[in-house]
Amino acid sequence: MNAALRRVREGDVAAFESVVRRLERPLRVWLAAHALPGVDVDEVAQRSFVAAFTRLGDFELGTNFSAWLFTIAKFQLQTETTRLRRVADYHARYAPDLLQRELERRCSQPSEMWQTRLEQLRACLGQLGDDLRRFIVWRYEDEIPLEEMAARSGRSVAGVKKQLWVLRRKLQECVETRLAAAEGGQS
């Protein structure tokens, strides 16, 4: 190996390939054994070889190149682990806030689909008679309790609940029918 390293220092860059071939597998195995999940072992190995090649002038020929390379790899692995922890910390701190802001933004801007559904619902409400529409107004605009609605309409609470259920179902069917008709007209 010292001969190959000497040739590299003398300008034979291709000689470093034999060094890489000899140490690549043991280095990757060592990195895989010491790396945390999520670390790209191949990337760290490549960076280690590049750093060793770049700093080959610092290596003292005749000493243990493998030990020197593995030391470089150890520091490359520490750097990558630190980087991944910072990224994870950043995401843990800021991702929920960013997600919350994006959700609020999306919720504050009604989508076209919801706008269309709302328009269809208004049209369906307009088709209800005044006596039926008042139940919807009382419940969803005025937020009147069921008991008061029962007293105003002269019905039982169970009767008011049933009436609201029937109205909601009727409105849902109306909206879906109108949406289907609108889609059919666009195709």
Coordinates of C-alpha atoms in Angstrom, one line a residue:
M1 CA 0.0 0.0 0.0
N2 CA 2.9 2.4 0.7
A3 CA 4.1 2.0 -2.8
A4 CA 0.7 3.0 -4.2
L5 CA 0.6 6.0 -1.8
R6 CA 4.1 7.0 -2.9
R7 CA 3.0 6.9 -6.6
V8 CA 0.0 9.0 -5.8
R9 CA 2.2 11.6 -4.1
E10 CA 4.4 11.6 -7.2
G11 CA 1.4 12.5 -9.4
D12 CA 0.0 9.1 -10.4
V13 CA -3.6 9.8 -9.3
A14 CA -4.9 6.5 -10.7
A15 CA -2.8 4.6 -8.1
F16 CA -5.2 5.8 -5.4
E17 CA -7.8 3.5 -7.0
S18 CA -6.0 0.4 -5.6
V19 CA -6.0 2.0 -2.1
V20 CA -9.7 2.6 -2.4
R21 CA -10.4 -0.9 -3.6
R22 CA -8.4 -2.5 -0.8
L23 CA -10.0 -0.4 2.0
E24 CA -13.4 0.4 0.7
R25 CA -15.2 -2.7 2.0
P26 CA -13.6 -2.7 5.5
L27 CA -14.3 1.1 5.8
R28 CA -18.0 0.7 4.8
V29 CA -18.4 -2.2 7.2
W30 CA -16.9 -0.1 10.1
L31 CA -19.1 2.9 9.2
A32 CA -22.2 0.7 9.0
A33 CA -21.5 -0.7 12.5
H34 CA -21.0 2.8 14.0
A35 CA -23.5 4.9 12.1
L36 CA -26.9 5.9 13.4
P37 CA -29.9 5.0 11.4
G38 CA -30.4 7.5 8.6
V39 CA -26.7 8.1 7.9
D40 CA -25.7 7.4 4.3
V41 CA -22.7 5.2 4.9
D42 CA -21.6 5.3 1.2
E43 CA -21.6 9.1 1.3
V44 CA -19.5 9.2 4.4
A45 CA -17.1 6.6 3.0
Q46 CA -16.7 8.6 -0.2
R47 CA -16.1 11.8 1.7
S48 CA -13.5 10.0 3.8
F49 CA -11.6 8.8 0.8
V50 CA -11.8 12.3 -0.8
A51 CA -10.5 13.9 2.4
A52 CA -7.7 11.3 2.6
F53 CA -6.7 11.9 -1.0
T54 CA -6.9 15.7 -0.6
R55 CA -4.8 15.6 2.6
L56 CA -2.4 12.9 1.5
G57 CA 0.5 15.3 1.9
D58 CA -0.2 15.2 5.7
F59 CA 0.1 11.4 5.9
E60 CA 3.5 10.1 6.9
L61 CA 4.5 7.3 4.6
G62 CA 5.5 4.2 6.5
T63 CA 2.8 4.6 9.1
N64 CA -0.6 2.9 9.2
F65 CA -2.6 4.4 6.4
S66 CA -5.7 2.3 7.4
A67 CA -5.7 3.8 10.9
W68 CA -5.3 7.3 9.4
L69 CA -8.2 6.7 7.0
F70 CA -10.4 5.3 9.7
T71 CA -9.7 8.3 11.9
I72 CA -10.7 10.6 9.0
A73 CA -13.9 8.4 8.6
K74 CA -14.6 8.7 12.3
F75 CA -14.6 12.5 12.1
Q76 CA -16.6 12.5 8.8
L77 CA -19.2 10.3 10.6
Q78 CA -19.3 12.6 13.6
T79 CA -19.8 15.6 11.2
E80 CA -22.6 13.8 9.4
T81 CA -24.3 12.7 12.6
T82 CA -24.2 16.3 13.9
R83 CA -25.7 17.6 10.7
L84 CA -28.5 15.0 10.8
R85 CA -29.2 15.9 14.4
R86 CA -29.4 19.6 13.6
V87 CA -31.8 18.9 10.7
A88 CA -33.9 16.7 13.0
D89 CA -33.9 19.4 15.7
Y90 CA -34.8 22.0 13.1
H91 CA -37.7 19.9 11.9
A92 CA -38.8 19.1 15.4
R93 CA -38.9 22.8 16.3
Y94 CA -40.1 24.5 13.2
A95 CA -42.0 22.0 11.2
P96 CA -45.1 21.9 13.4
D97 CA -45.3 25.7 13.4
L98 CA -44.9 25.8 9.6
L99 CA -47.5 23.1 9.2
Q100 CA -49.9 24.9 11.5
R101 CA -49.4 28.2 9.5
E102 CA -50.0 26.4 6.2
L103 CA -53.1 24.7 7.5
E104 CA -54.4 28.0 8.8
R105 CA -53.7 29.7 5.4
R106 CA -55.5 26.9 3.6
C107 CA -58.4 27.0 5.9
S108 CA -58.8 30.7 5.6
Q109 CA -58.9 30.5 1.9
P110 CA -61.9 28.3 1.0
S111 CA -61.1 26.1 -1.9
E112 CA -63.0 26.3 -5.1
M113 CA -64.7 23.0 -4.4
W114 CA -66.0 24.3 -1.0
Q115 CA -67.1 27.5 -2.6
T116 CA -69.1 25.6 -5.2
R117 CA -70.7 23.3 -2.6
L118 CA -71.6 26.4 -0.6
E119 CA -73.2 28.0 -3.6
Q120 CA -75.2 24.9 -4.2
L121 CA -76.3 24.7 -0.6
R122 CA -77.5 28.3 -0.7
A123 CA -79.5 27.4 -3.8
C124 CA -81.0 24.3 -2.1
L125 CA -81.9 26.4 1.0
G126 CA -83.7 28.8 -1.3
Q127 CA -85.8 25.9 -2.6
L128 CA -87.1 25.1 1.0
G129 CA -90.3 26.6 2.1
D130 CA -90.2 29.3 4.8
D131 CA -91.7 27.0 7.4
L132 CA -88.8 24.4 6.9
R133 CA -86.0 27.0 6.3
R134 CA -86.8 28.5 9.7
F135 CA -85.6 25.3 11.4
I136 CA -82.2 25.6 9.7
V137 CA -82.0 29.3 10.6
W138 CA -82.9 28.7 14.2
R139 CA -80.4 25.9 14.6
Y140 CA -77.4 27.0 12.6
E141 CA -77.7 30.8 12.4
D142 CA -79.4 31.7 15.6
E143 CA -78.0 28.6 17.5
I144 CA -81.3 28.2 19.4
P145 CA -81.4 25.1 21.7
L146 CA -83.6 22.2 20.6
E147 CA -86.0 22.8 23.5
E148 CA -86.7 26.4 22.5
M149 CA -87.1 25.3 18.9
A150 CA -89.7 22.8 20.0
A151 CA -91.6 25.4 22.0
R152 CA -91.6 27.9 19.1
S153 CA -92.8 25.3 16.6
G154 CA -95.2 23.5 18.8
R155 CA -93.4 20.2 18.4
S156 CA -91.6 17.8 20.7
V157 CA -87.8 17.9 21.0
A158 CA -87.8 14.5 19.3
G159 CA -89.9 15.9 16.5
V160 CA -87.5 18.8 16.0
K161 CA -84.6 16.5 15.9
K162 CA -86.3 14.3 13.3
Q163 CA -87.2 17.4 11.3
L164 CA -83.6 18.6 11.3
W165 CA -82.3 15.2 10.3
V166 CA -84.8 15.1 7.4
L167 CA -83.8 18.6 6.3
R168 CA -80.1 17.9 6.5
R169 CA -80.5 14.7 4.4
K170 CA -82.7 16.6 1.9
L171 CA -80.2 19.4 1.6
Q172 CA -77.3 16.9 1.2
E173 CA -79.1 15.1 -1.6
C174 CA -80.0 18.4 -3.2
V175 CA -76.3 19.6 -3.1
E176 CA -75.0 16.3 -4.5
T177 CA -77.6 16.2 -7.3
R178 CA -76.8 19.8 -8.3
L179 CA -73.0 19.1 -8.2
A180 CA -73.4 16.0 -10.3
A181 CA -75.5 17.9 -12.8
A182 CA -72.9 20.7 -12.9
E183 CA -70.1 18.2 -13.5
G184 CA -72.1 16.5 -16.2
G185 CA -72.6 19.8 -17.9
Q186 CA -68.8 20.5 -17.9
S187 CA -67.7 17.1 -19.3

